mmCIF file of C-alpha atoms and ligand atoms in Angstrom:
data_model
loop_
_atom_site.group_PDB
_atom_site.id
_atom_site.type_symbol
_atom_site.label_atom_id
_atom_site.label_comp_id
_atom_site.label_asym_id
_atom_site.label_seq_id
_atom_site.Cartn_x
_atom_site.Cartn_y
_atom_site.Cartn_z
ATOM 1 C CA UNK A 1 97.641 70.051 122.797
ATOM 2 C CA UNK A 2 100.856 71.557 121.546
ATOM 3 C CA UNK A 3 104.179 69.951 122.459
ATOM 4 C CA UNK A 4 105.863 72.041 125.228
ATOM 5 C CA UNK A 5 109.312 72.156 123.618
ATOM 6 C CA UNK A 6 107.754 73.290 120.365
ATOM 7 C CA UNK A 7 105.630 75.875 122.185
ATOM 8 C CA UNK A 8 108.706 77.390 123.843
ATOM 9 C CA UNK A 9 110.607 77.459 120.549
ATOM 10 C CA UNK A 10 107.642 79.076 118.787
ATOM 11 C CA UNK A 11 107.450 81.744 121.481
ATOM 12 C CA UNK A 12 111.153 82.357 120.961
ATOM 13 C CA UNK A 13 110.540 82.717 117.215
ATOM 14 C CA UNK A 14 107.680 85.151 117.918
ATOM 15 C CA UNK A 15 110.152 87.198 119.972
ATOM 16 C CA UNK A 16 112.555 87.285 117.009
ATOM 17 C CA UNK A 17 109.757 88.442 114.702
ATOM 18 C CA UNK A 18 108.867 91.185 117.191
ATOM 19 C CA UNK A 19 112.509 92.200 117.346
ATOM 20 C CA UNK A 20 112.609 92.293 113.518
ATOM 21 C CA UNK A 21 109.642 94.683 113.524
ATOM 22 C CA UNK A 22 111.429 96.976 115.958
ATOM 23 C CA UNK A 23 114.700 96.781 114.045
ATOM 24 C CA UNK A 24 113.028 97.742 110.760
ATOM 25 C CA UNK A 25 111.129 100.507 112.507
ATOM 26 C CA UNK A 26 114.417 101.966 113.794
ATOM 27 C CA UNK A 27 115.864 101.727 110.280
ATOM 28 C CA UNK A 28 112.764 103.360 108.766
ATOM 29 C CA UNK A 29 113.068 106.259 111.198
ATOM 30 C CA UNK A 30 116.738 106.718 110.270
ATOM 31 C CA UNK A 31 115.861 106.695 106.560
ATOM 32 C CA UNK A 32 113.044 109.193 107.033
ATOM 33 C CA UNK A 33 115.259 111.755 108.733
ATOM 34 C CA UNK A 34 118.226 111.158 106.432
ATOM 35 C CA UNK A 35 116.577 111.913 103.094
ATOM 36 C CA UNK A 36 115.433 108.461 101.967
ATOM 37 C CA UNK A 37 111.613 108.651 102.042
ATOM 38 C CA UNK A 38 111.178 105.648 99.729
ATOM 39 C CA UNK A 39 113.404 103.417 101.838
ATOM 40 C CA UNK A 40 111.544 104.683 104.907
ATOM 41 C CA UNK A 41 108.144 103.663 103.441
ATOM 42 C CA UNK A 42 109.527 100.289 102.437
ATOM 43 C CA UNK A 43 110.932 99.638 105.911
ATOM 44 C CA UNK A 44 107.838 100.937 107.752
ATOM 45 C CA UNK A 45 105.829 98.456 105.681
ATOM 46 C CA UNK A 46 108.283 95.731 106.397
ATOM 47 C CA UNK A 47 108.080 96.414 110.124
ATOM 48 C CA UNK A 48 104.295 95.862 109.849
ATOM 49 C CA UNK A 49 104.909 92.580 108.035
ATOM 50 C CA UNK A 50 107.167 91.366 110.825
ATOM 51 C CA UNK A 51 104.489 92.210 113.345
ATOM 52 C CA UNK A 52 102.099 90.109 111.270
ATOM 53 C CA UNK A 53 104.631 87.239 111.371
ATOM 54 C CA UNK A 54 104.694 87.546 115.159
ATOM 55 C CA UNK A 55 100.885 87.618 115.389
ATOM 56 C CA UNK A 56 100.487 84.517 113.220
ATOM 57 C CA UNK A 57 102.648 82.562 115.678
ATOM 58 C CA UNK A 58 100.807 83.965 118.709
ATOM 59 C CA UNK A 59 97.425 82.910 117.302
ATOM 60 C CA UNK A 60 98.743 79.517 116.259
ATOM 61 C CA UNK A 61 100.086 78.721 119.753
ATOM 62 C CA UNK A 62 96.824 79.783 121.403
ATOM 63 C CA UNK A 63 94.672 77.869 118.920
ATOM 64 C CA UNK A 64 96.647 74.707 119.613
ATOM 65 C CA UNK A 65 95.912 74.875 123.334
ATOM 66 C CA UNK A 66 99.178 76.529 124.341
ATOM 67 C CA UNK A 67 99.754 80.051 125.581
ATOM 68 C CA UNK A 68 101.736 82.665 123.728
ATOM 69 C CA UNK A 69 104.334 84.478 125.820
ATOM 70 C CA UNK A 70 105.999 87.829 125.358
ATOM 71 C CA UNK A 71 109.713 87.597 125.983
ATOM 72 C CA UNK A 72 111.996 90.528 126.610
ATOM 73 C CA UNK A 73 113.554 92.125 123.543
ATOM 74 C CA UNK A 74 117.263 92.811 123.165
ATOM 75 C CA UNK A 75 118.403 96.438 123.116
ATOM 76 C CA UNK A 76 118.293 98.021 119.717
ATOM 77 C CA UNK A 77 120.978 99.952 117.866
ATOM 78 C CA UNK A 78 119.420 103.049 116.278
ATOM 79 C CA UNK A 79 122.403 104.643 114.535
ATOM 80 C CA UNK A 80 123.292 103.588 111.028
ATOM 81 C CA UNK A 81 125.989 104.790 108.624
ATOM 82 C CA UNK A 82 124.291 104.652 105.256
ATOM 83 C CA UNK A 83 121.569 102.971 103.208
ATOM 84 C CA UNK A 84 124.096 100.304 102.257
ATOM 85 C CA UNK A 85 124.838 99.703 105.930
ATOM 86 C CA UNK A 86 121.109 99.344 106.614
ATOM 87 C CA UNK A 87 120.386 96.839 103.850
ATOM 88 C CA UNK A 88 123.553 94.876 104.627
ATOM 89 C CA UNK A 89 122.185 94.494 108.155
ATOM 90 C CA UNK A 90 118.673 93.689 106.877
ATOM 91 C CA UNK A 91 119.990 90.870 104.684
ATOM 92 C CA UNK A 92 122.158 89.474 107.493
ATOM 93 C CA UNK A 93 119.165 89.620 109.808
ATOM 94 C CA UNK A 94 116.906 87.822 107.325
ATOM 95 C CA UNK A 95 119.555 85.094 106.914
ATOM 96 C CA UNK A 96 119.592 84.744 110.693
ATOM 97 C CA UNK A 97 115.781 84.445 110.703
ATOM 98 C CA UNK A 98 115.850 81.824 107.925
ATOM 99 C CA UNK A 99 118.287 79.802 109.961
ATOM 100 C CA UNK A 100 116.093 80.137 113.016
ATOM 101 C CA UNK A 101 112.986 78.964 111.097
ATOM 102 C CA UNK A 102 114.927 75.989 109.739
ATOM 103 C CA UNK A 103 116.072 75.022 113.245
ATOM 104 C CA UNK A 104 112.491 75.317 114.443
ATOM 105 C CA UNK A 105 111.265 73.123 111.610
ATOM 106 C CA UNK A 106 113.949 70.567 112.513
ATOM 107 C CA UNK A 107 112.675 70.552 116.098
ATOM 108 C CA UNK A 108 109.081 69.915 114.987
ATOM 109 C CA UNK A 109 110.279 66.927 112.955
ATOM 110 C CA UNK A 110 112.328 65.576 115.874
ATOM 111 C CA UNK A 111 109.296 65.968 118.152
ATOM 112 C CA UNK A 112 106.992 64.483 115.495
ATOM 113 C CA UNK A 113 104.816 67.616 115.648
ATOM 114 C CA UNK A 114 103.890 67.504 111.974
ATOM 115 C CA UNK A 115 101.038 69.989 112.378
ATOM 116 C CA UNK A 116 103.456 72.701 113.465
ATOM 117 C CA UNK A 117 105.869 71.601 110.747
ATOM 118 C CA UNK A 118 103.072 72.177 108.281
ATOM 119 C CA UNK A 119 102.327 75.595 109.827
ATOM 120 C CA UNK A 120 105.997 76.550 109.400
ATOM 121 C CA UNK A 121 105.948 75.843 105.661
ATOM 122 C CA UNK A 122 104.513 79.318 105.120
ATOM 123 C CA UNK A 123 107.512 80.859 106.944
ATOM 124 C CA UNK A 124 109.976 78.755 104.976
ATOM 125 C CA UNK A 125 108.545 80.032 101.685
ATOM 126 C CA UNK A 126 108.328 83.587 103.020
ATOM 127 C CA UNK A 127 112.026 83.568 103.980
ATOM 128 C CA UNK A 128 113.081 82.617 100.446
ATOM 129 C CA UNK A 129 111.187 85.654 99.190
ATOM 130 C CA UNK A 130 112.463 87.995 101.901
ATOM 131 C CA UNK A 131 116.104 87.071 101.386
ATOM 132 C CA UNK A 132 115.813 87.419 97.643
ATOM 133 C CA UNK A 133 114.106 90.847 97.881
ATOM 134 C CA UNK A 134 116.704 92.178 100.315
ATOM 135 C CA UNK A 135 119.608 90.789 98.289
ATOM 136 C CA UNK A 136 118.281 92.492 95.131
ATOM 137 C CA UNK A 137 117.929 95.834 96.942
ATOM 138 C CA UNK A 138 121.430 95.585 98.420
ATOM 139 C CA UNK A 139 122.903 94.730 95.002
ATOM 140 C CA UNK A 140 121.292 97.841 93.495
ATOM 141 C CA UNK A 141 122.566 100.059 96.317
ATOM 142 C CA UNK A 142 126.082 98.692 95.857
ATOM 143 C CA UNK A 143 125.864 99.198 92.113
ATOM 144 C CA UNK A 144 125.053 102.910 92.359
ATOM 145 C CA UNK A 145 127.703 103.421 95.054
ATOM 146 C CA UNK A 146 128.086 107.097 95.869
ATOM 147 C CA UNK A 147 126.211 108.322 92.783
ATOM 148 C CA UNK A 148 123.528 110.646 94.182
ATOM 149 C CA UNK A 149 121.234 110.461 91.122
ATOM 150 C CA UNK A 150 121.459 106.658 91.180
ATOM 151 C CA UNK A 151 120.642 106.585 94.869
ATOM 152 C CA UNK A 152 117.667 108.877 94.257
ATOM 153 C CA UNK A 153 116.334 106.319 91.760
ATOM 154 C CA UNK A 154 116.890 103.403 94.131
ATOM 155 C CA UNK A 155 114.921 105.307 96.758
ATOM 156 C CA UNK A 156 112.104 105.903 94.240
ATOM 157 C CA UNK A 157 112.074 102.191 93.439
ATOM 158 C CA UNK A 158 111.757 101.360 97.113
ATOM 159 C CA UNK A 159 108.817 103.751 97.316
ATOM 160 C CA UNK A 160 107.177 101.954 94.394
ATOM 161 C CA UNK A 161 107.810 98.583 96.073
ATOM 162 C CA UNK A 162 106.179 99.865 99.262
ATOM 163 C CA UNK A 163 103.136 101.075 97.311
ATOM 164 C CA UNK A 164 102.842 97.823 95.418
ATOM 165 C CA UNK A 165 103.102 95.963 98.727
ATOM 166 C CA UNK A 166 100.349 98.133 100.220
ATOM 167 C CA UNK A 167 98.185 97.326 97.192
ATOM 168 C CA UNK A 168 98.729 93.630 97.881
ATOM 169 C CA UNK A 169 100.777 92.976 94.754
ATOM 170 C CA UNK A 170 103.853 91.555 96.469
HETATM 171 FE FE1 LIG B 1 109.715 87.554 109.634
HETATM 172 O O1 LIG B 1 110.673 87.571 108.096
HETATM 173 FE FE2 LIG B 1 111.783 89.002 108.084
HETATM 174 O O2 LIG B 1 112.595 88.790 109.711
#
């Protein structure tokens, strides 16, 4: 039977993953209507990944004899200023999520719930990858600045990343 404190904290993490999915969906929509189809594909894909992160937690809680809960989501901002603004927010959000996963892992150790600690290892590794991917994208966007041709290429690269992700290469 899963430890109650850990169950509540996992449900809270599942809420954050659900929020991430919604946030990236809002960003994808903005990109799609503002001339960045590659960034839109990348972010639509990423929204799906976040939903998968949420689902993994839901199934884990239920399998351990707990019960997954759906908590209310915070209101979402749907206006963005630029692609740089979007990926600055994505990176900040991923750093927030990393911190949250680390706190959660700390709780499992304090509660001696080593099984959940083991389950969270996947998330810890995933966050390293997510932060690094988002940081690389943001660096490229900053590098091209206001250069339209450069931005076109960054968008193409994001499209390629989305396709490679869909093919299971990332
Ligand atoms: Fe779920 O990793 Fe991003 O937020």
